[in-house]
Coordinates of C-alpha atoms in Angstrom, one line a residue:
Chain A
M1 CA 0.0 -62.3 -11.4
N2 CA 1.5 -63.0 -14.8
N3 CA 3.4 -60.3 -16.7
S4 CA 1.5 -60.5 -19.9
I5 CA 3.5 -57.8 -21.7
T6 CA 6.6 -60.0 -21.6
N7 CA 4.7 -62.9 -23.1
V8 CA 3.3 -60.9 -25.9
R9 CA 6.7 -59.6 -26.9
N10 CA 8.5 -62.9 -26.8
Y11 CA 5.8 -64.4 -28.9
N12 CA 5.9 -61.8 -31.6
A13 CA 9.5 -60.8 -31.6
A14 CA 10.6 -63.1 -34.4
F15 CA 7.7 -62.3 -36.7
I16 CA 6.7 -58.7 -36.6
K17 CA 8.0 -55.3 -35.4
V18 CA 6.0 -54.4 -32.4
I19 CA 5.3 -50.7 -32.2
T20 CA 5.7 -49.7 -28.6
M21 CA 6.4 -46.6 -26.6
E22 CA 9.7 -44.8 -26.1
K23 CA 11.1 -42.4 -23.5
G24 CA 9.2 -39.2 -23.9
S25 CA 6.1 -40.7 -25.5
V26 CA 3.1 -38.5 -24.5
V27 CA 0.2 -40.8 -23.8
K28 CA -3.2 -41.2 -22.1
I29 CA -3.6 -44.2 -19.9
D30 CA -6.7 -45.8 -18.2
Y31 CA -5.9 -47.9 -15.2
E32 CA -7.1 -49.6 -12.1
M33 CA -4.8 -50.3 -9.2
W34 CA -4.9 -52.7 -6.3
V35 CA -2.6 -53.3 -3.3
E36 CA -1.5 -56.9 -3.6
G37 CA -3.4 -59.1 -1.1
S38 CA -6.4 -56.8 -1.2
E39 CA -9.4 -57.3 -3.5
K40 CA -10.5 -53.7 -2.9
L41 CA -9.7 -51.3 -5.8
F42 CA -7.3 -48.6 -4.5
D43 CA -7.2 -46.1 -7.4
T44 CA -8.5 -45.7 -10.9
T45 CA -9.0 -43.3 -13.8
K46 CA -12.4 -44.9 -14.5
E47 CA -15.5 -43.3 -13.0
D48 CA -17.6 -46.5 -13.2
A49 CA -15.0 -48.7 -11.7
A50 CA -14.6 -46.2 -8.8
R51 CA -18.4 -46.2 -8.3
N52 CA -18.6 -50.0 -8.4
A53 CA -15.8 -50.3 -5.8
G54 CA -17.4 -47.7 -3.5
I55 CA -14.4 -45.4 -3.7
H56 CA -15.9 -42.7 -6.0
N57 CA -14.8 -39.2 -5.0
P58 CA -16.8 -36.4 -6.6
Q59 CA -13.8 -34.1 -6.2
I60 CA -11.8 -36.1 -8.7
P61 CA -12.2 -35.5 -12.4
Y62 CA -12.2 -39.2 -13.7
A63 CA -10.5 -39.3 -17.1
P64 CA -7.5 -41.1 -18.6
L65 CA -4.2 -39.9 -17.1
T66 CA -2.1 -37.8 -19.5
T67 CA 1.5 -38.4 -18.9
I68 CA 5.0 -38.7 -20.3
I69 CA 6.6 -42.1 -20.4
G70 CA 10.1 -42.9 -19.1
D71 CA 10.5 -39.5 -17.5
G72 CA 10.3 -40.7 -13.9
R73 CA 7.0 -39.1 -13.2
L74 CA 5.3 -42.5 -12.7
I75 CA 6.5 -45.1 -10.3
K76 CA 9.5 -47.0 -11.7
G77 CA 7.8 -50.3 -12.2
F78 CA 4.8 -48.9 -14.1
D79 CA 7.0 -46.5 -16.1
S80 CA 9.3 -49.3 -17.4
H81 CA 6.4 -51.6 -18.1
L82 CA 4.8 -48.8 -20.2
L83 CA 7.9 -48.6 -22.4
A84 CA 7.0 -51.9 -23.9
A85 CA 3.3 -51.4 -24.1
E86 CA 1.2 -51.2 -27.3
I87 CA -1.7 -48.8 -27.8
G88 CA -5.1 -50.2 -27.1
K89 CA -3.9 -53.5 -25.5
D90 CA -5.0 -54.4 -22.0
Y91 CA -2.1 -55.3 -19.6
E92 CA -1.9 -56.4 -16.0
V93 CA 1.4 -56.0 -14.1
A94 CA 2.5 -56.7 -10.6
I95 CA 5.0 -54.2 -9.2
S96 CA 7.1 -54.9 -6.1
A97 CA 7.3 -52.2 -3.4
K98 CA 10.9 -51.6 -4.4
D99 CA 9.7 -50.4 -7.9
A100 CA 6.7 -48.7 -6.4
Y101 CA 6.8 -46.5 -3.3
G102 CA 9.9 -48.1 -1.7
A103 CA 10.3 -50.2 1.4
H104 CA 8.5 -49.2 4.7
D105 CA 11.0 -47.4 6.9
P106 CA 10.3 -48.2 10.6
S107 CA 12.3 -45.1 11.7
K108 CA 9.6 -43.0 10.1
V109 CA 7.1 -44.2 12.7
Q110 CA 6.9 -41.9 15.7
T111 CA 5.1 -42.5 19.0
I112 CA 3.1 -39.7 20.5
P113 CA 1.8 -39.9 24.1
L114 CA -2.0 -39.8 24.2
I115 CA -1.8 -37.0 26.7
Q116 CA -0.5 -34.7 23.9
F117 CA -3.8 -35.1 22.0
K118 CA -5.8 -34.6 25.2
K119 CA -4.1 -31.3 25.8
Q120 CA -5.2 -30.1 22.4
N121 CA -8.7 -31.5 22.9
V122 CA -8.3 -33.9 20.0
K123 CA -9.6 -37.5 20.1
P124 CA -7.2 -39.6 18.1
H125 CA -8.3 -42.6 15.9
V126 CA -6.6 -45.0 13.5
D127 CA -6.1 -43.4 10.0
M128 CA -6.3 -39.9 11.4
Q129 CA -4.0 -37.4 9.6
V130 CA -1.5 -35.8 12.0
N131 CA 0.7 -32.8 11.4
L132 CA 4.1 -33.2 13.1
G133 CA 5.6 -29.8 12.3
Q134 CA 7.9 -30.5 9.3
T135 CA 6.1 -33.8 8.3
Q136 CA 2.7 -35.4 8.1
G137 CA 1.6 -38.9 9.0
R138 CA -1.3 -41.1 9.8
I139 CA -2.1 -42.9 13.0
S140 CA -1.5 -46.6 12.3
R141 CA -2.0 -47.9 15.9
I142 CA -3.2 -46.8 19.3
T143 CA -2.3 -48.4 22.6
D144 CA -3.5 -47.4 26.2
S145 CA -0.9 -44.6 26.4
R146 CA 0.5 -43.9 22.9
A147 CA -0.4 -43.3 19.3
F148 CA 1.9 -44.6 16.5
V149 CA 2.1 -42.0 13.7
D150 CA 3.4 -43.5 10.4
C151 CA 5.1 -40.9 8.2
N152 CA 5.9 -43.3 5.4
H153 CA 4.1 -42.9 2.0
P154 CA 0.7 -44.7 2.5
L155 CA 1.8 -47.2 -0.1
A156 CA 5.4 -47.8 1.2
G157 CA 6.2 -51.4 1.5
K158 CA 3.2 -52.5 -0.6
S159 CA 3.3 -54.5 -3.8
L160 CA 0.8 -53.1 -6.3
R161 CA -1.1 -54.5 -9.2
Y162 CA -2.1 -52.4 -12.2
R163 CA -4.5 -53.2 -15.0
Y164 CA -4.1 -50.7 -17.7
T165 CA -4.5 -49.7 -21.3
V166 CA -2.6 -47.0 -23.2
V167 CA -5.7 -45.4 -24.8
G168 CA -3.9 -42.9 -27.0
E169 CA -0.5 -41.4 -27.9
A170 CA 0.0 -37.8 -29.2
K171 CA 2.2 -38.0 -32.3
D172 CA 1.1 -34.8 -34.1
P173 CA 3.2 -31.9 -32.6
C174 CA 0.2 -29.7 -32.0
K175 CA -1.7 -32.4 -30.1
K176 CA 1.5 -33.4 -28.3
A177 CA 2.0 -29.8 -27.1
G178 CA -1.6 -29.8 -25.7
W179 CA -1.1 -33.1 -24.0
I180 CA 2.2 -32.1 -22.5
M181 CA 0.4 -29.1 -21.0
K182 CA -2.2 -31.5 -19.6
A183 CA 0.4 -33.8 -18.1
N184 CA 1.6 -30.9 -16.0
Y185 CA -1.7 -29.4 -14.9
P186 CA -4.0 -31.6 -12.7
R187 CA -7.3 -30.0 -13.6
E188 CA -9.5 -31.1 -16.4
V189 CA -8.9 -28.5 -19.1
E190 CA -8.0 -28.6 -22.8
F191 CA -5.0 -26.7 -24.1
E192 CA -5.2 -25.3 -27.6
S193 CA -1.9 -24.7 -29.3
E194 CA -0.5 -23.3 -32.5
I195 CA 2.9 -24.2 -34.0
D196 CA 5.2 -22.0 -36.0
G197 CA 8.5 -23.8 -36.8
K198 CA 10.3 -24.4 -33.4
S199 CA 7.8 -22.2 -31.5
V200 CA 4.6 -23.2 -29.9
T201 CA 1.9 -20.8 -28.7
I202 CA -0.4 -22.1 -26.0
K203 CA -3.8 -20.5 -25.3
V204 CA -4.2 -20.3 -21.6
P205 CA -7.5 -21.9 -20.6
E206 CA -10.0 -19.9 -18.6
P207 CA -9.5 -21.6 -15.2
C208 CA -5.7 -21.2 -15.4
K209 CA -6.0 -17.4 -15.7
Y210 CA -7.1 -17.1 -12.2
D211 CA -5.3 -20.1 -10.7
V212 CA -2.4 -18.8 -8.6
Q213 CA -2.0 -22.2 -6.9
M214 CA -1.2 -24.7 -9.5
W215 CA -0.8 -22.8 -12.8
P216 CA 2.5 -20.9 -12.1
L217 CA 4.4 -24.2 -11.4
A218 CA 2.6 -26.1 -14.1
K219 CA 3.5 -23.4 -16.7
Y220 CA 7.2 -23.5 -15.6
R221 CA 7.5 -27.3 -15.8
A222 CA 5.6 -27.4 -19.0
V223 CA 8.2 -25.1 -20.7
G224 CA 10.9 -27.7 -19.9
D225 CA 8.8 -30.6 -21.1
L226 CA 7.8 -28.9 -24.3
R227 CA 11.5 -28.4 -25.0
N228 CA 12.6 -31.9 -23.9
F229 CA 9.7 -34.0 -25.3
G230 CA 7.9 -31.8 -27.8
G231 CA 11.0 -30.7 -29.7
F232 CA 10.0 -27.0 -29.3
E233 CA 12.4 -24.2 -28.5
N234 CA 10.3 -21.2 -27.8
V235 CA 7.1 -21.3 -25.8
F236 CA 4.5 -18.5 -25.8
F237 CA 1.5 -18.4 -23.4
V238 CA -1.4 -16.2 -24.5
E239 CA -4.1 -15.1 -22.2
E240 CA -7.1 -13.7 -24.1
Y241 CA -9.6 -11.2 -22.6
I242 CA -12.1 -10.8 -25.4
M243 CA -14.8 -8.2 -25.0
P244 CA -18.1 -9.9 -24.6
Q245 CA -20.4 -9.0 -27.5
Q246 CA -23.3 -6.8 -26.6
P247 CA -26.7 -8.2 -27.7
E248 CA -27.8 -6.2 -30.7
K249 CA -30.4 -3.5 -29.9
E250 CA -33.9 -4.0 -31.1
V251 CA -34.5 -2.2 -34.3
V252 CA -37.2 0.5 -33.7
A253 CA -40.2 -0.2 -35.7
E254 CA -40.4 1.7 -39.0
G255 CA -42.8 4.5 -39.3
K256 CA -42.9 5.0 -35.5
K257 CA -44.4 8.4 -34.8
E258 CA -42.2 10.9 -33.1
D259 CA -43.7 12.4 -29.9
Chain B
M1 CA -1.2 27.8 1.3
N2 CA -2.5 29.3 -2.0
N3 CA -4.2 27.2 -4.6
S4 CA -2.1 28.3 -7.5
I5 CA -3.9 26.3 -10.1
T6 CA -7.0 28.4 -9.6
N7 CA -5.1 31.6 -10.1
V8 CA -3.5 30.4 -13.3
R9 CA -6.8 29.4 -14.8
N10 CA -8.6 32.6 -13.9
Y11 CA -5.8 34.7 -15.3
N12 CA -5.6 32.8 -18.6
A13 CA -9.2 31.9 -19.2
A14 CA -10.2 34.9 -21.3
F15 CA -7.1 34.8 -23.6
I16 CA -6.1 31.2 -24.4
K17 CA -7.4 27.7 -24.3
V18 CA -5.6 26.0 -21.5
I19 CA -4.9 22.4 -22.3
T20 CA -5.5 20.4 -19.1
M21 CA -6.2 16.8 -18.1
E22 CA -9.5 15.1 -18.3
K23 CA -11.0 12.0 -16.6
G24 CA -9.1 9.0 -17.8
S25 CA -5.9 10.9 -18.7
V26 CA -2.9 8.6 -18.1
V27 CA -0.1 10.5 -16.6
K28 CA 3.1 10.4 -14.7
I29 CA 3.4 12.7 -11.6
D30 CA 6.3 13.8 -9.5
Y31 CA 5.3 14.9 -6.1
E32 CA 6.3 15.8 -2.5
M33 CA 3.8 15.6 0.3
W34 CA 3.7 17.1 3.8
V35 CA 1.2 16.9 6.6
E36 CA 0.0 20.4 7.3
G37 CA 1.7 21.8 10.4
S38 CA 4.8 19.7 9.9
E39 CA 7.9 20.8 8.0
K40 CA 9.0 17.1 7.6
L41 CA 8.4 15.6 4.2
F42 CA 6.0 12.7 4.6
D43 CA 6.1 11.1 1.1
T44 CA 7.6 11.7 -2.3
T45 CA 8.4 10.2 -5.7
K46 CA 11.8 11.9 -5.8
E47 CA 14.8 9.9 -4.5
D48 CA 16.9 13.1 -3.8
A49 CA 14.1 14.7 -1.9
A50 CA 13.6 11.6 0.2
R51 CA 17.3 11.4 0.9
N52 CA 17.5 15.1 1.9
A53 CA 14.6 14.7 4.2
G54 CA 16.0 11.6 5.8
I55 CA 13.1 9.4 4.9
H56 CA 14.8 7.5 2.0
N57 CA 13.7 3.8 1.9
P58 CA 15.8 1.5 -0.2
Q59 CA 12.8 -0.8 -0.7
I60 CA 10.9 1.9 -2.7
P61 CA 11.6 2.3 -6.4
Y62 CA 11.6 6.1 -6.6
A63 CA 10.1 7.2 -9.9
P64 CA 7.2 9.3 -11.1
L65 CA 3.8 7.9 -10.2
T66 CA 2.0 6.5 -13.2
T67 CA -1.7 6.9 -12.6
I68 CA -5.1 7.6 -14.2
I69 CA -6.8 10.9 -13.4
G70 CA -10.3 11.3 -12.2
D71 CA -10.8 7.6 -11.6
G72 CA -10.8 7.8 -7.8
R73 CA -7.5 6.0 -7.4
L74 CA -6.0 9.1 -5.8
I75 CA -7.4 11.0 -2.8
K76 CA -10.3 13.2 -3.9
G77 CA -8.6 16.6 -3.4
F78 CA -5.5 15.6 -5.4
D79 CA -7.5 13.9 -8.1
S80 CA -9.8 16.9 -8.7
H81 CA -6.8 19.3 -8.6
L82 CA -5.1 17.3 -11.3
L83 CA -8.0 17.6 -13.6
A84 CA -7.1 21.2 -14.1
A85 CA -3.3 20.8 -14.2
E86 CA -1.1 21.4 -17.2
I87 CA 1.9 19.3 -18.1
G88 CA 5.2 20.5 -16.9
K89 CA 3.9 23.2 -14.5
D90 CA 4.7 23.1 -10.8
Y91 CA 1.7 23.2 -8.5
E92 CA 1.2 23.4 -4.8
V93 CA -2.1 22.4 -3.2
A94 CA -3.5 22.2 0.3
I95 CA -6.1 19.4 0.8
S96 CA -8.4 19.2 3.8
A97 CA -8.7 15.9 5.7
K98 CA -12.2 15.6 4.2
D99 CA -10.8 15.4 0.7
A100 CA -7.8 13.3 1.8
Y101 CA -8.2 10.4 4.2
G102 CA -11.3 11.6 6.0
A103 CA -12.0 12.7 9.5
H104 CA -10.4 10.9 12.5
D105 CA -13.0 8.5 14.0
P106 CA -12.6 8.3 17.8
S107 CA -14.6 5.1 17.8
K108 CA -11.8 3.4 15.9
V109 CA -9.5 3.9 18.9
Q110 CA -9.5 0.9 21.2
T111 CA -7.9 0.5 24.6
I112 CA -6.0 -2.6 25.5
P113 CA -5.0 -3.4 29.1
L114 CA -1.2 -3.6 29.4
I115 CA -1.6 -7.0 31.1
Q116 CA -2.6 -8.4 27.7
F117 CA 0.8 -7.5 26.2
K118 CA 2.6 -8.8 29.2
K119 CA 0.8 -12.2 28.8
Q120 CA 2.2 -12.4 25.3
N121 CA 5.7 -11.3 26.4
V122 CA 5.4 -8.1 24.2
K123 CA 6.7 -4.7 25.4
P124 CA 4.4 -2.1 23.8
H125 CA 5.6 1.3 22.6
V126 CA 4.1 4.3 20.9
D127 CA 3.8 3.7 17.1
M128 CA 4.0 -0.1 17.4
Q129 CA 1.8 -1.9 14.9
V130 CA -0.8 -4.1 16.6
N131 CA -2.9 -6.8 15.1
L132 CA -6.4 -6.9 16.5
G133 CA -7.9 -9.9 14.7
Q134 CA -9.9 -8.3 11.9
T135 CA -8.1 -5.0 11.9
Q136 CA -4.8 -3.4 12.5
G137 CA -3.8 -0.3 14.3
R138 CA -0.9 1.6 15.9
I139 CA -0.4 2.4 19.5
S140 CA -1.0 6.2 19.8
R141 CA -0.6 6.5 23.6
I142 CA 0.3 4.5 26.7
T143 CA -0.8 5.1 30.3
D144 CA 0.1 3.2 33.5
S145 CA -2.5 0.5 32.8
R146 CA -3.6 0.8 29.1
A147 CA -2.4 1.2 25.5
F148 CA -4.6 3.2 23.1
V149 CA -4.6 1.5 19.7
D150 CA -5.7 3.8 16.8
C151 CA -7.1 1.9 13.9
N152 CA -7.8 4.9 11.7
H153 CA -5.7 5.5 8.6
P154 CA -2.4 7.1 9.7
L155 CA -3.4 10.2 7.8
A156 CA -7.0 10.4 8.9
G157 CA -7.9 13.8 10.2
K158 CA -4.8 15.4 8.7
S159 CA -4.7 18.2 6.1
L160 CA -2.1 17.5 3.5
R161 CA 0.0 19.7 1.2
Y162 CA 1.2 18.4 -2.2
R163 CA 3.8 20.0 -4.4
Y164 CA 3.6 18.3 -7.8
T165 CA 4.2 18.3 -11.5
V166 CA 2.6 16.3 -14.2
V167 CA 5.7 15.2 -16.0
G168 CA 4.1 13.5 -18.9
E169 CA 0.9 12.2 -20.4
A170 CA 0.4 9.2 -22.6
K171 CA -1.5 10.1 -25.7
D172 CA -0.3 7.6 -28.2
P173 CA -2.4 4.4 -27.7
C174 CA 0.6 2.1 -27.5
K175 CA 2.3 4.2 -24.9
K176 CA -1.1 4.6 -23.1
A177 CA -1.5 0.8 -22.9
G178 CA 2.0 0.5 -21.3
W179 CA 1.3 3.2 -18.8
I180 CA -2.1 1.8 -17.9
M181 CA -0.3 -1.5 -17.1
K182 CA 2.2 0.4 -15.0
A183 CA -0.6 2.3 -13.1
N184 CA -1.8 -1.2 -12.0
Y185 CA 1.4 -2.8 -11.1
P186 CA 3.5 -1.4 -8.3
R187 CA 6.9 -2.7 -9.3
E188 CA 9.3 -0.9 -11.6
V189 CA 8.9 -2.7 -14.9
E190 CA 8.2 -1.5 -18.5
F191 CA 5.3 -3.0 -20.5
E192 CA 5.7 -3.4 -24.2
S193 CA 2.5 -3.4 -26.2
E194 CA 1.3 -3.9 -29.8
I195 CA -1.9 -2.6 -31.1
D196 CA -4.1 -4.1 -33.8
G197 CA -7.4 -2.3 -34.2
K198 CA -9.3 -2.6 -31.0
S199 CA -7.0 -5.2 -29.6
V200 CA -3.9 -4.7 -27.6
T201 CA -1.2 -7.3 -26.9
I202 CA 0.9 -6.8 -23.8
K203 CA 4.2 -8.6 -23.4
V204 CA 4.4 -9.9 -19.8
P205 CA 7.6 -8.6 -18.3
E206 CA 10.0 -11.1 -16.8
P207 CA 9.3 -10.4 -13.0
C208 CA 5.5 -10.7 -13.6
K209 CA 5.9 -14.2 -14.9
Y210 CA 6.8 -15.5 -11.5
D211 CA 4.9 -13.0 -9.4
V212 CA 1.9 -14.8 -7.9
Q213 CA 1.3 -12.1 -5.3
M214 CA 0.6 -8.9 -7.2
W215 CA 0.5 -9.8 -10.9
P216 CA -2.8 -11.8 -11.0
L217 CA -4.8 -8.9 -9.5
A218 CA -2.9 -6.2 -11.5
K219 CA -3.7 -8.1 -14.7
Y220 CA -7.3 -8.4 -13.9
R221 CA -7.7 -4.7 -13.1
A222 CA -5.6 -3.6 -16.1
V223 CA -8.0 -5.3 -18.5
G224 CA -10.8 -3.1 -17.1
D225 CA -8.7 0.0 -17.4
L226 CA -7.5 -0.8 -20.9
R227 CA -11.1 -1.0 -21.9
N228 CA -12.4 2.0 -19.9
F229 CA -9.4 4.4 -20.5
G230 CA -7.4 3.0 -23.4
G231 CA -10.3 2.4 -25.7
F232 CA -9.4 -1.2 -26.3
E233 CA -11.8 -4.1 -26.5
N234 CA -9.7 -7.2 -26.5
V235 CA -6.6 -7.7 -24.4
F236 CA -3.9 -10.3 -24.9
F237 CA -1.1 -11.1 -22.5
V238 CA 1.8 -13.0 -23.9
E239 CA 4.5 -14.7 -21.9
E240 CA 7.5 -15.5 -23.9
Y241 CA 9.9 -18.3 -23.0
I242 CA 12.7 -18.0 -25.6
M243 CA 15.3 -20.7 -25.8
P244 CA 18.6 -19.2 -24.8
Q245 CA 21.1 -19.3 -27.7
Q246 CA 23.9 -21.8 -27.2
P247 CA 27.4 -20.3 -27.8
E248 CA 28.6 -21.6 -31.2
K249 CA 31.0 -24.5 -31.1
E250 CA 34.6 -23.9 -32.1
V251 CA 35.4 -25.0 -35.6
V252 CA 37.7 -27.9 -35.7
A253 CA 41.0 -27.0 -37.3
E254 CA 41.1 -28.0 -41.0
G255 CA 43.4 -30.8 -42.0
K256 CA 43.1 -32.5 -38.7
K257 CA 44.4 -36.1 -39.0
E258 CA 41.9 -38.9 -38.3
D259 CA 43.1 -41.4 -35.7

């Protein structure tokens, strides 16, 4: 797997100034991701690609990932590669486990006697999710008497391969504010914003008004990001409850006789 | 127990127009409440009264109750009595069970064999709260073999006596908006509001910003009440995140030598 980004930069360095990302760039990225050694697509932002690979999940809103570069919210290897990316170019990058989800830690594999499952009337199988009190894992192997439950990240110890394109960057402060919101909220909504000096007012989208699961934390984190990466000081969230307009009553026909 | 409000009204009716509440009046009420036949105070908005009666609970923010009259959010007997009340006057009213928490329904008393408690290593006692799956109740009696769990409201079947004063009414639309918010949110916070025509903008108090328990429902109900009783059409909630001001840096002494 060649690291095409490095090639491009070396080639151009002496001739033209390559405009690339910087820490805090707010971007949208389309990507496909494979585990090295497997030809099967593991994850993607593209609906068609997911469908073609037979991994399409109707629960997932397929759309470019809105994120902030260099902030540690992506795996290290992908994040640092993005810092040197140009908008609209296709890249392919191999990332070692160390720069992805870390090495596989054998001490995080526990063995559970099969009798434990039987007591709870559960039939264990490989890949089954198991709750072990404080932690969760998946069954990686079953012997005659025991199940091995692996509590590592499913991608721990794996080298990954990304094919990606930065499809857009938000430069305009208003757009940037909206995208920073999006980078913090996993559902597919658009955020409208208005700017007045160092203050930004975000209109709270309809689904967020009633979302007590993800919205409170997203809102909290977004304030920090709007300050750190958007250059704003004050943040206002506005929830609007506008009275629905009544349909106008029919005009009574003129000259109608009174009873 | 005489119904003093009736006396007052009959006496004055022929001479002066008595200004009383109406459906939708937004008021603050101080009250003390007893179960008829008991001299022990059961509930009150007054901290001193609670302390004197030995029922003071440090978890409760003692303050006049902000509520909306005639909207069915108070027990029927109290609500209808309030409709004829005058601000600042002291009233005392007896309310039959029918107009309070309803008759006691014997079919809502269940018996649980004591062996059930023993199995769960629980020692039952009178007044203990018991969770019965869908419903909750309290143990009202224990025999040699069984516990009687009463799932009626604790005040079902009881006549009540209220001594109360309407300590204030919000007439000004801005104050009314704030009090309507308060009537929907049980914690002791103040709501600032601004009015522009048929629209009201409520500043979300600090504790509400992080309250995912009570605020979402309070907000939702308040919109309805602001429309029904405040006369507003559009409601805006604004959450402010203002950048804390940095302390100004010390000015470097003039004439400092450069190294």
